[in-house]
Tab-separated table of C-alpha atoms in Angstrom:
chain	number	residue	atom	x	y	z
K	2	MET	CA	6.062	-4.151	-16.024
K	3	ALA	CA	4.833	-5.523	-19.433
K	4	GLY	CA	4.578	-9.321	-19.407
K	5	ALA	CA	2.428	-11.987	-18.074
K	6	ALA	CA	1.519	-9.736	-15.252
K	7	ASP	CA	-0.490	-7.533	-17.372
K	8	GLY	CA	-2.826	-10.291	-18.529
K	9	LEU	CA	-2.347	-9.684	-22.381
K	10	SER	CA	-0.905	-12.021	-25.020
K	11	HIS	CA	1.965	-10.844	-27.139
K	12	SER	CA	-0.222	-10.228	-29.941
K	13	GLU	CA	-2.407	-8.060	-27.731
K	14	ARG	CA	0.568	-6.057	-26.381
K	15	THR	CA	1.778	-5.572	-29.976
K	16	THR	CA	-1.666	-4.087	-30.689
K	17	VAL	CA	-1.391	-1.857	-27.698
K	18	ARG	CA	2.000	-0.478	-28.755
K	19	PHE	CA	0.512	0.196	-32.241
K	20	HIS	CA	-2.262	2.203	-30.765
K	21	LEU	CA	0.122	4.029	-28.646
K	22	MET	CA	2.637	4.921	-31.512
K	23	CYS	CA	-0.408	6.281	-33.679
K	24	LEU	CA	-1.119	8.353	-30.685
K	25	ALA	CA	2.197	9.489	-30.032
K	26	THR	CA	2.112	10.920	-33.877
K	27	LEU	CA	-0.725	13.153	-32.828
K	28	LEU	CA	0.619	14.631	-29.881
K	29	PRO	CA	2.684	17.969	-29.690
K	30	TYR	CA	5.953	17.640	-31.015
K	31	HIS	CA	7.811	18.648	-27.848
K	32	GLN	CA	5.507	16.721	-25.714
K	33	ARG	CA	5.937	13.314	-27.386
K	34	PRO	CA	9.234	12.227	-25.541
K	35	ALA	CA	7.291	12.857	-22.242
K	36	ALA	CA	4.523	10.394	-23.160
K	37	LEU	CA	6.831	7.973	-24.592
K	38	GLU	CA	8.919	8.064	-21.291
K	39	ALA	CA	5.813	7.421	-19.291
K	40	TRP	CA	4.801	4.445	-21.453
K	41	LEU	CA	8.164	3.011	-21.614
K	42	GLY	CA	8.088	2.887	-17.622
K	43	VAL	CA	5.016	0.433	-18.010
K	44	ASP	CA	6.188	-1.554	-20.968
K	45	PRO	CA	10.183	-1.708	-21.486
K	46	ALA	CA	9.606	-3.052	-24.970
K	47	LEU	CA	7.173	-0.195	-26.199
K	48	PHE	CA	9.012	-0.034	-29.528
K	49	HIS	CA	8.776	-3.967	-30.432
K	50	MET	CA	5.744	-3.947	-32.546
K	51	GLY	CA	6.658	-5.915	-35.717
K	52	SER	CA	7.491	-2.653	-37.605
K	53	ASP	CA	9.260	0.694	-36.913
K	54	PRO	CA	7.272	3.496	-35.171
K	55	PRO	CA	5.832	6.390	-37.431
K	56	ALA	CA	8.518	8.764	-38.779
K	57	PRO	CA	7.460	11.826	-36.509
K	58	VAL	CA	7.893	9.483	-33.455
K	59	ALA	CA	11.363	8.338	-34.343
K	60	GLU	CA	12.498	11.908	-35.348
K	61	ALA	CA	11.052	13.257	-31.810
K	62	VAL	CA	13.061	10.469	-29.891
K	63	LEU	CA	16.393	11.195	-31.904
K	64	ARG	CA	16.106	15.087	-31.205
K	65	LEU	CA	14.577	15.306	-27.896
K	66	GLY	CA	14.623	11.935	-26.106
K	67	GLY	CA	16.655	10.880	-23.358
K	68	ALA	CA	19.351	8.014	-23.424
K	69	ARG	CA	16.941	5.578	-22.040
K	70	LEU	CA	14.401	6.278	-24.570
K	71	GLN	CA	16.802	6.325	-27.462
K	72	ALA	CA	17.989	3.033	-26.329
K	73	ALA	CA	14.396	1.394	-26.184
K	74	LEU	CA	14.165	2.653	-29.785
K	75	ALA	CA	17.519	1.352	-30.818
K	76	ALA	CA	16.589	-2.126	-29.362
K	77	ALA	CA	13.688	-2.438	-31.823
K	78	VAL	CA	14.215	-0.349	-34.926
K	79	ARG	CA	14.641	-1.634	-38.202
K	80	SER	CA	15.135	1.272	-40.469
K	81	GLU	CA	18.650	1.608	-41.651
K	82	ASP	CA	18.431	5.384	-41.683
K	83	THR	CA	17.309	5.538	-38.111
K	84	GLN	CA	19.893	2.782	-36.979
K	85	ARG	CA	22.290	5.064	-38.539
K	86	ALA	CA	21.181	8.200	-36.724
K	87	LEU	CA	21.190	6.631	-33.372
K	88	CYS	CA	24.764	5.357	-34.083
K	89	THR	CA	25.931	8.619	-34.805
K	90	LEU	CA	24.686	9.876	-30.994
K	91	ASP	CA	27.685	7.971	-29.764
K	92	ILE	CA	25.682	7.164	-26.468
K	93	PRO	CA	27.112	4.036	-24.786
K	94	GLU	CA	23.426	2.838	-23.815
K	95	VAL	CA	22.166	3.264	-27.249
K	96	ASP	CA	25.291	1.485	-29.011
K	97	ALA	CA	24.838	-1.283	-26.423
K	98	ALA	CA	21.025	-1.591	-27.606
K	99	LEU	CA	22.032	-1.503	-31.306
K	100	ARG	CA	24.574	-4.408	-30.536
K	101	ASP	CA	21.671	-6.560	-29.119
K	102	ASN	CA	19.215	-5.657	-31.997
K	103	HIS	CA	19.061	-8.422	-34.354
K	104	GLN	CA	17.792	-6.059	-37.075
K	105	VAL	CA	20.820	-3.850	-37.385
K	106	ASP	CA	22.139	-3.525	-41.063
K	107	TYR	CA	25.665	-4.117	-42.027
K	108	GLY	CA	26.630	-0.314	-42.212
K	109	THR	CA	25.653	0.253	-38.539
K	110	THR	CA	27.306	-3.174	-37.435
K	111	ARG	CA	30.519	-1.918	-39.295
K	112	LEU	CA	30.432	1.438	-37.286
K	113	LEU	CA	29.591	-0.355	-33.923
K	114	ARG	CA	32.772	-2.670	-34.567
K	115	LEU	CA	35.022	0.197	-35.266
K	116	ARG	CA	33.868	2.102	-32.163
K	117	ASN	CA	34.044	-0.865	-29.736
K	118	PRO	CA	35.482	-4.030	-31.016
K	119	ALA	CA	35.209	-5.767	-27.457
K	120	GLY	CA	31.821	-4.703	-27.010
K	121	SER	CA	30.607	-5.809	-30.402
K	122	ALA	CA	31.904	-9.171	-30.001
K	123	LEU	CA	29.595	-9.659	-27.066
K	124	GLY	CA	26.286	-8.264	-28.686
K	125	LEU	CA	23.168	-10.406	-28.715
K	126	GLY	CA	22.555	-9.355	-32.098
K	127	TYR	CA	25.213	-11.448	-33.782
K	128	HIS	CA	24.880	-11.848	-37.557
K	129	PRO	CA	26.964	-14.447	-39.240
K	130	GLY	CA	26.910	-12.854	-42.663
K	131	HIS	CA	27.918	-9.487	-41.323
K	132	HIS	CA	30.628	-11.066	-39.321
K	133	GLN	CA	32.092	-12.766	-42.528
K	134	ARG	CA	31.801	-9.695	-44.549
K	135	ALA	CA	33.746	-7.758	-42.263
K	136	LEU	CA	36.560	-10.253	-41.860
K	137	LEU	CA	37.021	-9.982	-45.707
K	138	SER	CA	36.395	-6.345	-46.009
K	139	GLY	CA	40.090	-5.656	-46.626
K	140	GLU	CA	39.759	-2.649	-44.081
K	141	PRO	CA	42.647	-3.360	-41.512
K	142	ASP	CA	40.863	-1.756	-38.377
K	143	LEU	CA	37.404	-3.457	-39.242
K	144	VAL	CA	39.045	-6.859	-40.027
K	145	ALA	CA	40.992	-6.588	-36.589
K	146	ALA	CA	38.084	-5.671	-34.873
K	147	ALA	CA	36.163	-8.557	-36.560
K	148	LEU	CA	38.854	-11.042	-35.586
K	149	LEU	CA	38.266	-10.463	-31.782
K	150	ASP	CA	34.718	-11.970	-32.243
K	151	ARG	CA	35.154	-15.680	-32.094
K	152	ARG	CA	31.706	-16.525	-32.755
K	153	GLY	CA	30.374	-18.167	-36.145
K	154	GLU	CA	31.640	-21.026	-37.843
K	155	HIS	CA	33.742	-19.653	-40.948
K	156	ARG	CA	35.391	-21.570	-43.702
K	157	PRO	CA	39.132	-22.033	-43.036
K	158	THR	CA	40.151	-19.246	-45.764
K	159	THR	CA	37.878	-16.777	-44.238
K	160	ARG	CA	39.790	-16.224	-40.935
K	161	ALA	CA	43.159	-16.672	-42.795
K	162	THR	CA	42.372	-13.960	-45.108
K	163	ALA	CA	41.685	-11.593	-42.300
K	164	TRP	CA	45.091	-12.452	-40.582
K	165	ALA	CA	46.639	-11.790	-43.883
K	166	THR	CA	44.933	-8.365	-44.172
K	167	VAL	CA	46.110	-7.221	-40.654
K	168	ARG	CA	49.754	-8.358	-41.279
K	169	ALA	CA	49.936	-6.890	-44.730
K	170	HIS	CA	48.551	-3.544	-43.060
K	171	GLY	CA	50.285	-3.612	-39.807
K	172	GLY	CA	53.200	-6.123	-39.814
K	173	THR	CA	53.987	-8.692	-37.404
K	174	ALA	CA	53.695	-6.210	-34.507
K	175	ARG	CA	49.920	-5.516	-35.494
K	176	VAL	CA	49.221	-9.412	-35.597
K	177	ARG	CA	50.669	-9.892	-32.076
K	178	GLU	CA	48.396	-7.137	-30.714
K	179	VAL	CA	45.493	-8.649	-31.910
K	180	VAL	CA	46.556	-12.135	-30.765
K	181	ALA	CA	47.299	-10.527	-27.401
K	182	ALA	CA	43.699	-9.109	-27.350
K	183	LEU	CA	42.283	-12.710	-28.126
K	184	GLY	CA	44.035	-13.940	-25.241
K	185	GLY	CA	46.150	-16.436	-27.288
K	186	HIS	CA	49.519	-14.352	-27.042
K	187	ASP	CA	51.104	-16.815	-24.650
K	188	GLY	CA	50.941	-19.932	-27.001
K	189	HIS	CA	49.414	-23.152	-25.730
K	190	ASP	CA	47.989	-21.918	-22.498
K	191	GLY	CA	46.224	-18.729	-23.735
K	192	LEU	CA	43.910	-21.066	-26.042
K	193	ASP	CA	41.226	-23.550	-25.608
K	194	ASP	CA	39.685	-26.396	-27.488
K	195	HIS	CA	36.918	-23.906	-28.757
K	196	ASP	CA	39.434	-21.534	-30.631
K	197	ASP	CA	39.483	-21.476	-34.230
K	198	PRO	CA	42.328	-23.714	-35.519
K	199	THR	CA	43.671	-20.695	-37.659
K	200	ASP	CA	43.814	-18.747	-34.650
K	201	ALA	CA	45.469	-21.120	-32.707
K	202	ASP	CA	48.212	-21.485	-35.454
K	203	ILE	CA	48.680	-17.702	-35.672
K	204	ALA	CA	49.010	-17.585	-31.980
K	205	LEU	CA	51.826	-20.295	-31.976
K	206	ALA	CA	53.506	-18.460	-34.779
K	207	CYS	CA	53.643	-15.323	-32.729
K	208	ALA	CA	54.928	-17.057	-29.958
K	209	GLU	CA	58.235	-17.831	-31.870
K	210	ALA	CA	61.215	-15.300	-31.566
K	211	ASP	CA	60.901	-14.813	-35.694
K	212	PRO	CA	57.383	-15.246	-36.313
K	213	GLY	CA	57.369	-14.213	-40.003
K	214	PRO	CA	57.899	-17.720	-41.559
K	215	PHE	CA	55.614	-19.537	-39.155
K	216	LEU	CA	52.841	-16.813	-40.045
K	217	ASP	CA	53.492	-17.543	-43.811
K	218	THR	CA	53.243	-21.304	-43.226
K	219	ALA	CA	49.898	-20.836	-41.136
K	220	VAL	CA	48.339	-18.823	-43.925
K	221	GLU	CA	49.659	-20.903	-46.671
K	222	ARG	CA	48.121	-23.905	-45.321
K	223	ARG	CA	44.655	-22.481	-45.537
K	224	LEU	CA	44.903	-20.201	-48.739
K	225	GLY	CA	47.528	-21.626	-50.756
K	226	THR	CA	47.144	-23.925	-53.904
K	227	GLY	CA	47.670	-27.187	-51.802
K	228	ALA	CA	44.413	-26.057	-49.758
K	229	LEU	CA	42.588	-25.295	-52.894
K	230	LEU	CA	43.499	-28.928	-54.439
K	231	ARG	CA	42.552	-30.464	-51.293
K	232	ALA	CA	39.225	-28.791	-51.408
K	233	LEU	CA	38.486	-29.607	-55.010
K	234	ARG	CA	39.243	-33.316	-54.443
K	235	ALA	CA	36.931	-33.298	-51.388
K	236	ALA	CA	34.220	-31.820	-53.487
K	237	HIS	CA	34.471	-34.530	-56.197
K	238	ARG	CA	32.413	-37.133	-54.505
K	239	GLY	CA	31.098	-40.280	-56.657
K	240	ASP	CA	27.863	-40.227	-54.824
K	241	ARG	CA	26.845	-36.685	-56.204
K	242	ALA	CA	25.200	-35.738	-59.364
K	243	PRO	CA	27.713	-33.905	-61.856
K	244	TRP	CA	25.968	-30.619	-61.544
K	245	VAL	CA	26.170	-30.761	-57.799
K	246	VAL	CA	29.855	-31.389	-58.037
K	247	ARG	CA	30.353	-28.649	-60.417
K	248	ARG	CA	28.363	-26.223	-58.230
K	249	THR	CA	30.350	-27.134	-55.390
K	250	MET	CA	33.565	-26.492	-56.980
K	251	ALA	CA	32.503	-23.197	-58.285
K	252	ARG	CA	31.465	-22.223	-54.782
K	253	VAL	CA	34.953	-23.381	-53.641
K	254	LEU	CA	36.705	-21.368	-56.335
K	255	LYS	CA	34.962	-18.027	-55.058
K	256	GLU	CA	36.922	-18.385	-51.710
K	257	PRO	CA	40.030	-16.260	-51.699
K	258	TYR	CA	42.672	-18.845	-52.375
K	259	ARG	CA	46.241	-17.749	-53.703
K	260	ILE	CA	46.497	-19.835	-56.886
K	261	ASP	CA	49.824	-20.682	-58.331
K	262	TRP	CA	48.839	-21.626	-61.829
K	263	ALA	CA	52.152	-23.795	-62.542
K	264	LEU	CA	51.135	-25.994	-59.564
K	265	ILE	CA	47.689	-26.252	-60.902
K	266	ALA	CA	49.238	-27.464	-64.617
K	267	ALA	CA	51.462	-29.810	-62.881
K	268	ALA	CA	48.546	-31.295	-60.817
K	269	ARG	CA	46.718	-31.737	-64.002
K	270	LEU	CA	49.724	-33.340	-65.742
K	271	GLY	CA	49.990	-35.549	-63.003
K	272	ARG	CA	46.503	-36.743	-63.105
K	273	ARG	CA	46.024	-35.576	-59.565
K	274	LEU	CA	43.093	-32.975	-60.512
K	275	PRO	CA	39.723	-34.167	-61.203
K	276	ARG	CA	38.465	-33.443	-64.498
K	277	THR	CA	35.588	-31.739	-63.161
K	278	ALA	CA	37.770	-29.307	-61.273
K	279	ALA	CA	40.209	-28.917	-64.493
K	280	GLU	CA	37.053	-27.686	-66.372
K	281	VAL	CA	36.063	-25.153	-63.779
K	282	LEU	CA	39.359	-24.022	-63.232
K	283	ALA	CA	39.973	-23.398	-67.149
K	284	GLY	CA	36.861	-21.137	-67.214
K	285	ARG	CA	38.409	-18.589	-64.864
K	286	PRO	CA	39.032	-15.350	-66.550
K	287	ASP	CA	42.402	-15.099	-64.611
K	288	CYS	CA	43.361	-18.708	-65.989
K	289	PRO	CA	46.675	-18.324	-68.333
K	290	PRO	CA	46.000	-19.664	-71.830
K	291	GLU	CA	48.650	-22.102	-71.654
K	292	VAL	CA	47.499	-23.504	-68.328
K	293	ALA	CA	43.944	-23.652	-69.849
K	294	VAL	CA	45.237	-25.867	-72.360
K	295	VAL	CA	46.803	-28.170	-70.014
K	296	LEU	CA	43.547	-28.335	-67.959
K	297	ARG	CA	41.346	-29.049	-70.997
K	298	THR	CA	43.609	-31.501	-73.000
K	299	GLY	CA	45.826	-33.086	-70.048
K	300	GLN	CA	48.708	-32.209	-72.201
K	301	PRO	CA	51.272	-29.252	-72.343
K	302	ALA	CA	50.574	-26.718	-75.345
K	303	ARG	CA	52.463	-27.317	-78.172
K	304	PRO	CA	54.953	-24.800	-79.598
K	305	GLY	CA	53.876	-22.542	-82.305
K	306	ARG	CA	50.145	-23.408	-82.109
K	307	ARG	CA	47.907	-20.417	-81.234
K	308	LEU	CA	46.700	-20.343	-77.826
K	309	PRO	CA	43.071	-19.892	-77.037
K	310	PRO	CA	41.848	-16.436	-75.746
K	311	PRO	CA	41.187	-16.283	-72.058
K	312	ALA	CA	37.497	-16.943	-70.533
K	313	PRO	CA	35.349	-13.980	-70.543
K	314	GLU	CA	34.592	-12.145	-67.456
K	315	PRO	CA	31.483	-12.910	-65.734
K	316	ALA	CA	28.739	-10.609	-66.592
K	317	ALA	CA	27.925	-7.928	-64.003
K	318	ALA	CA	24.616	-8.308	-61.949
K	319	PRO	CA	22.149	-5.960	-63.241
K	320	LYS	CA	21.561	-2.954	-61.446
K	321	HIS	CA	18.266	-2.330	-59.657
K	322	TYR	CA	16.246	0.269	-61.371
K	323	LEU	CA	15.651	3.360	-59.332
K	324	PRO	CA	12.854	5.551	-60.753
K	325	PRO	CA	13.879	9.346	-60.860
K	326	ARG	CA	12.516	11.390	-58.136
K	327	SER	CA	9.102	13.009	-58.906
K	328	ALA	CA	7.137	16.096	-57.634
K	329	TRP	CA	3.913	14.189	-58.877
K	330	VAL	CA	0.905	15.039	-56.425
K	331	PRO	CA	-2.091	12.563	-56.265
K	332	GLU	CA	-4.953	13.836	-58.401
K	333	TRP	CA	-8.071	14.814	-56.543
K	334	LYS	CA	-10.813	12.237	-56.242
K	335	PRO	CA	-14.467	12.690	-55.744
K	336	PRO	CA	-15.826	12.216	-52.310
K	337	GLY	CA	-17.194	8.665	-51.982
K	338	ASP	CA	-20.350	7.319	-50.464
K	339	THR	CA	-21.593	8.431	-47.153
K	340	GLY	CA	-23.530	5.139	-46.152
K	341	PRO	CA	-25.315	5.237	-43.120
K	342	LEU	CA	-24.196	8.596	-42.172
K	343	GLY	CA	-26.797	10.136	-44.660
K	344	GLU	CA	-26.790	13.010	-47.075
K	345	SER	CA	-27.150	15.791	-44.615
K	346	ALA	CA	-25.159	17.213	-41.649
K	347	GLU	CA	-28.105	16.534	-39.283
K	348	SER	CA	-28.105	13.025	-40.123
K	349	ALA	CA	-24.384	12.610	-39.942
K	350	ARG	CA	-24.248	14.303	-36.534
K	351	HIS	CA	-27.140	11.841	-35.192
K	352	ALA	CA	-25.281	8.636	-36.551
K	353	LEU	CA	-22.015	9.648	-34.776
K	354	ARG	CA	-23.496	10.461	-31.518
K	355	THR	CA	-25.569	7.426	-31.465
K	356	GLY	CA	-23.306	4.624	-33.180
K	357	ALA	CA	-19.834	3.519	-33.092
K	358	LEU	CA	-17.877	3.517	-36.301
K	359	ALA	CA	-16.096	0.687	-37.687
K	360	PHE	CA	-12.879	0.560	-39.555
K	361	ASP	CA	-14.514	-1.132	-42.674
K	362	ALA	CA	-17.564	-2.930	-43.726
K	363	ARG	CA	-15.951	-6.375	-43.537
K	364	THR	CA	-17.491	-7.315	-40.071
K	365	ASP	CA	-20.709	-5.378	-40.732
K	366	PRO	CA	-21.928	-4.307	-44.155
K	367	ALA	CA	-24.244	-2.134	-42.604
K	368	ALA	CA	-22.140	-0.288	-40.444
K	369	ALA	CA	-20.965	3.348	-40.672
K	370	THR	CA	-17.222	3.478	-41.422
K	371	LEU	CA	-14.387	5.793	-41.527
K	372	GLY	CA	-14.580	5.905	-45.114
K	373	HIS	CA	-18.076	7.012	-44.936
K	374	LEU	CA	-16.937	9.505	-42.310
K	375	ALA	CA	-14.182	10.894	-44.842
K	376	ALA	CA	-16.825	11.251	-47.575
K	377	VAL	CA	-19.025	13.404	-45.274
K	378	ILE	CA	-16.165	15.743	-44.695
K	379	GLU	CA	-15.172	15.965	-48.266
K	380	ARG	CA	-18.755	16.654	-49.332
K	381	GLY	CA	-18.606	19.595	-46.972
K	382	LEU	CA	-21.745	18.048	-44.662
K	383	LEU	CA	-19.466	18.462	-41.470
K	384	SER	CA	-16.112	19.689	-40.906
K	385	ALA	CA	-13.283	17.745	-39.502
K	386	PHE	CA	-13.450	20.013	-36.430
K	387	GLU	CA	-16.974	19.079	-35.462
K	388	ALA	CA	-16.888	15.412	-36.499
K	389	ALA	CA	-13.410	14.545	-34.704
K	390	PRO	CA	-15.029	14.861	-31.291
K	391	LEU	CA	-17.963	12.741	-31.968
K	392	VAL	CA	-16.187	9.792	-33.268
K	393	HIS	CA	-16.277	6.665	-31.080
K	394	PRO	CA	-14.234	4.458	-30.046
K	395	ALA	CA	-11.470	6.874	-29.649
K	396	SER	CA	-8.673	4.583	-30.482
K	397	LEU	CA	-10.437	3.670	-34.018
K	398	LEU	CA	-9.835	7.659	-34.740
K	399	THR	CA	-6.247	8.063	-33.382
K	400	SER	CA	-5.041	4.815	-34.811
K	401	TRP	CA	-6.461	5.553	-38.377
K	402	VAL	CA	-5.547	9.126	-38.689
K	403	GLY	CA	-2.018	8.463	-36.694
K	404	GLN	CA	-0.641	5.816	-38.749
K	405	GLY	CA	1.839	5.950	-41.592
K	406	SER	CA	-0.797	6.361	-44.194
K	407	GLY	CA	-2.785	8.629	-42.017
K	408	TRP	CA	-0.275	11.223	-41.404
K	409	GLY	CA	1.124	10.781	-44.837
K	410	SER	CA	-2.121	11.798	-46.248
K	411	LEU	CA	-1.245	15.297	-45.244
K	412	SER	CA	1.147	15.398	-48.084
K	413	HIS	CA	-0.106	13.094	-50.544
K	414	ALA	CA	-3.877	13.727	-50.260
K	415	ALA	CA	-4.257	17.145	-48.330
K	416	TRP	CA	-7.899	17.391	-49.804
K	417	SER	CA	-8.939	14.151	-48.065
K	418	GLY	CA	-11.204	13.811	-45.150
K	419	ARG	CA	-8.572	11.743	-43.456
K	420	ALA	CA	-5.834	14.408	-43.694
K	421	ALA	CA	-8.468	17.131	-42.174
K	422	LEU	CA	-9.254	14.300	-39.412
K	423	HIS	CA	-5.705	13.983	-38.714
K	424	ILE	CA	-5.310	17.852	-38.194
K	425	GLU	CA	-8.226	18.178	-36.009
K	426	THR	CA	-7.408	15.100	-33.842
K	427	ALA	CA	-3.910	16.620	-33.448
K	428	ALA	CA	-5.353	20.005	-32.364
K	429	LEU	CA	-7.801	18.419	-29.838
K	430	LEU	CA	-4.819	16.558	-28.231
K	431	ALA	CA	-2.655	19.785	-27.985
K	432	ARG	CA	-5.646	21.846	-26.571
K	433	TRP	CA	-5.953	18.934	-23.913
K	434	ALA	CA	-2.247	18.832	-23.225
K	435	GLY	CA	-2.172	22.492	-22.675
K	436	GLY	CA	1.219	23.358	-21.176
K	437	GLY	CA	2.207	19.663	-20.146
K	438	VAL	CA	0.826	16.502	-19.021
K	439	SER	CA	1.967	14.462	-15.955
K	440	ALA	CA	3.407	10.862	-16.425
K	441	GLU	CA	0.548	9.552	-14.275
K	442	ARG	CA	-1.901	10.869	-16.954
K	443	TRP	CA	0.016	9.467	-19.694
K	444	VAL	CA	-0.136	5.858	-17.959
K	445	ALA	CA	-3.731	6.468	-17.366
K	446	LEU	CA	-4.338	7.006	-21.213
K	447	ARG	CA	-2.499	4.215	-22.110
K	448	SER	CA	-4.448	1.779	-20.182
K	449	ARG	CA	-7.660	3.086	-21.170
K	450	LEU	CA	-7.162	3.841	-24.688
K	451	ARG	CA	-7.559	0.424	-26.489
K	452	HIS	CA	-10.990	-0.480	-25.081
K	453	TYR	CA	-12.548	2.910	-24.204
K	454	PRO	CA	-15.958	2.801	-26.081
K	455	GLY	CA	-16.437	6.689	-26.021
K	456	SER	CA	-15.001	9.502	-27.924
K	457	LEU	CA	-11.618	11.184	-27.510
K	458	PRO	CA	-12.814	14.102	-25.513
K	459	GLU	CA	-14.747	11.851	-23.205
K	460	LEU	CA	-11.537	9.596	-22.861
K	461	LEU	CA	-9.435	12.804	-22.017
K	462	ALA	CA	-12.045	13.876	-19.601
K	463	GLU	CA	-12.110	10.461	-17.845
K	464	VAL	CA	-8.154	10.448	-17.423
K	465	ASP	CA	-8.146	14.040	-15.847
K	466	ALA	CA	-10.949	13.158	-13.765
K	467	ALA	CA	-9.115	10.038	-12.489
K	468	HIS	CA	-5.961	12.141	-11.740
K	469	PRO	CA	-7.229	15.634	-10.608
K	470	ASP	CA	-4.081	16.473	-8.636
K	471	ALA	CA	-1.680	15.952	-11.772
K	472	THR	CA	-2.736	19.268	-13.270
K	473	ASP	CA	0.542	20.726	-15.158
K	474	SER	CA	-1.359	23.462	-17.122
K	475	PRO	CA	-3.663	26.452	-16.071
K	476	ARG	CA	-6.648	24.819	-17.999
K	477	ASN	CA	-9.570	23.107	-16.403
K	478	PRO	CA	-8.584	19.280	-16.432
K	479	SER	CA	-12.150	18.324	-16.887
K	480	SER	CA	-12.700	20.296	-20.045
K	481	PRO	CA	-10.405	19.452	-22.713
K	482	GLY	CA	-10.119	22.659	-25.092
K	483	ASN	CA	-11.631	24.928	-22.700
K	484	PRO	CA	-12.210	28.267	-24.352
K	485	SER	CA	-12.003	30.299	-21.132
K	486	ASP	CA	-8.180	29.564	-21.047
K	487	PRO	CA	-6.714	32.951	-22.020
K	488	ASP	CA	-3.108	31.240	-22.478
K	489	GLY	CA	-4.556	28.583	-24.765
K	490	PRO	CA	-3.351	28.178	-28.281
K	491	VAL	CA	-4.632	30.354	-31.190
K	492	GLY	CA	-7.461	28.683	-33.226
K	493	PRO	CA	-10.738	27.175	-32.698
K	494	VAL	CA	-11.095	25.676	-29.255
K	495	GLY	CA	-14.619	24.905	-28.677
K	496	PHE	CA	-16.654	21.917	-29.778
K	497	THR	CA	-19.747	20.050	-29.046
K	498	ALA	CA	-19.384	16.527	-27.862
C-alpha cells in the first residue's frame, strides 16, 4: 500500500501518480481500466495528485471502470461535470466517496442530499456554505434533508427559515417527521446540550398537543421584527467605526427577517432604534415611503406633503462575459530549432541513441530537448514512428505526450511533432499490450516507469522479462511490436531501437 512503507514523500507519490495518468492516456481505451485497477491495488490514493486526471482517463473510468475504480475517482475529482456524471451512476460506494470529497460542488452535494439525507449528514466532505445554501434554498425536500445535518454554526435565522419552509410545504405533520428523524421528537429527552437552540424549540413545540401556536412563537423569536431590532442594536457599538457599524447592519438586513414596518416606525418614534440602523432601513427598496419619512426625520409624515419615492433597487451584478463558441483552428507554425539533434536524420538518430533528452533547456542549455525533437519531426528529418522508440528516458516521452496539453495537440495542433509523437507512442503501447496485460505487468510497469533511464521499448521488454509467465496475448513478450504476430493490429509494427 502507498504510504510511509514505499519510502516516498507526498510530493514524490504525487509525481508518480501524474506519470501514471499520462501513461494511462496513451493506453488502448479498453485496457485503461485494467491498468488503473492494478495501480489502484498498490496506491489506493491513485487519483489524488493535485489535479484531475486527463479527460480520456476519466471517461474510461466512467464508462468501463468498476465500482471500486469509480469510487477512487469520486474521492479525488474536482471537475463539476465529472462529479455530476459519477453521481448519476447511483452507486452507493461512489456516492459515499463523493460525500467524503472536499472538492464537491454545490450541485452534486444537492443531488446527494436528496438521494440520501442521512448519509450526507455523515459525509467527511462537509462544506458550511453548501449547507447554508441548502437550508435557505426554499426546496422543501432539500431543506428537510439539510436540517438532518446538525453540523456547522449557522445564524439563528438560517435554521428558523428552514423550519418555516418545511412547515409551509408540508404542514405540522412534516415538521414532526423531520423532528423525529433528528431524534428530538420526545421533547427534552431527545435533545442534548449540543443541539441548535432553534431545533430544540421546534422539538418542544411539536411535543405539544396543538403545536401550531408554539411553532409560530419559535419562528417569530428568530425571524420577527423584534429579533431584527435586537440584532441591529447589538451591531450598534460605540467602539466601532461608523462605516463598520453600517456594514454590519447591512449584513444583518440581508438575513431573511420578517419585517413589520409599522413596528419599525414605532421603534423609531420611540427612540429605540439607532440612527444608523434607521438610515440603513430607509434605504431598502421595500421600505414604504411613509415609514421612510419616519426613519429619516424621527417624526410622522405630515398630511398633504408629497412622500419621497422609494429607494431604487440595487444594481444587478454584472454578468460574466462568455465568448461565443468558435471553430477557430490554430495556424500552422514553422518548425523550430533542432538544436543538438542537428540538421540531418543521421545526426538526429545518433543523438537520440547516445544521449538522454531533457524537458527543456533550463537545467542544461546545451541539452537536446523535447522541443528540438518536435522540430526534427516537423522538418521531416525523422518520422515520429522512428523517433518515439529512441527517446529516453521513457517517462519523459509518455508524460510529455500523455498530459492534457499533449493529447490536446491532436485537435489544436495536429501538424505538430508533439501530436505525431502522441500517436506513435500510443501505437507502440497498443502493440505491446496486444490482447491484454496481466495485473503483475501493470504493477511492474508502475514501479519502473519514473526512474527508468532507457527507452520505452526497453522498459516494456524489461517488464516482460520480469514476468515471463504472465503472458495474456499470443505475441512474443520480449519483443514489443513483434511483426511476426499474424493477429497483431493493422499498421506499421516494426521499429529499430
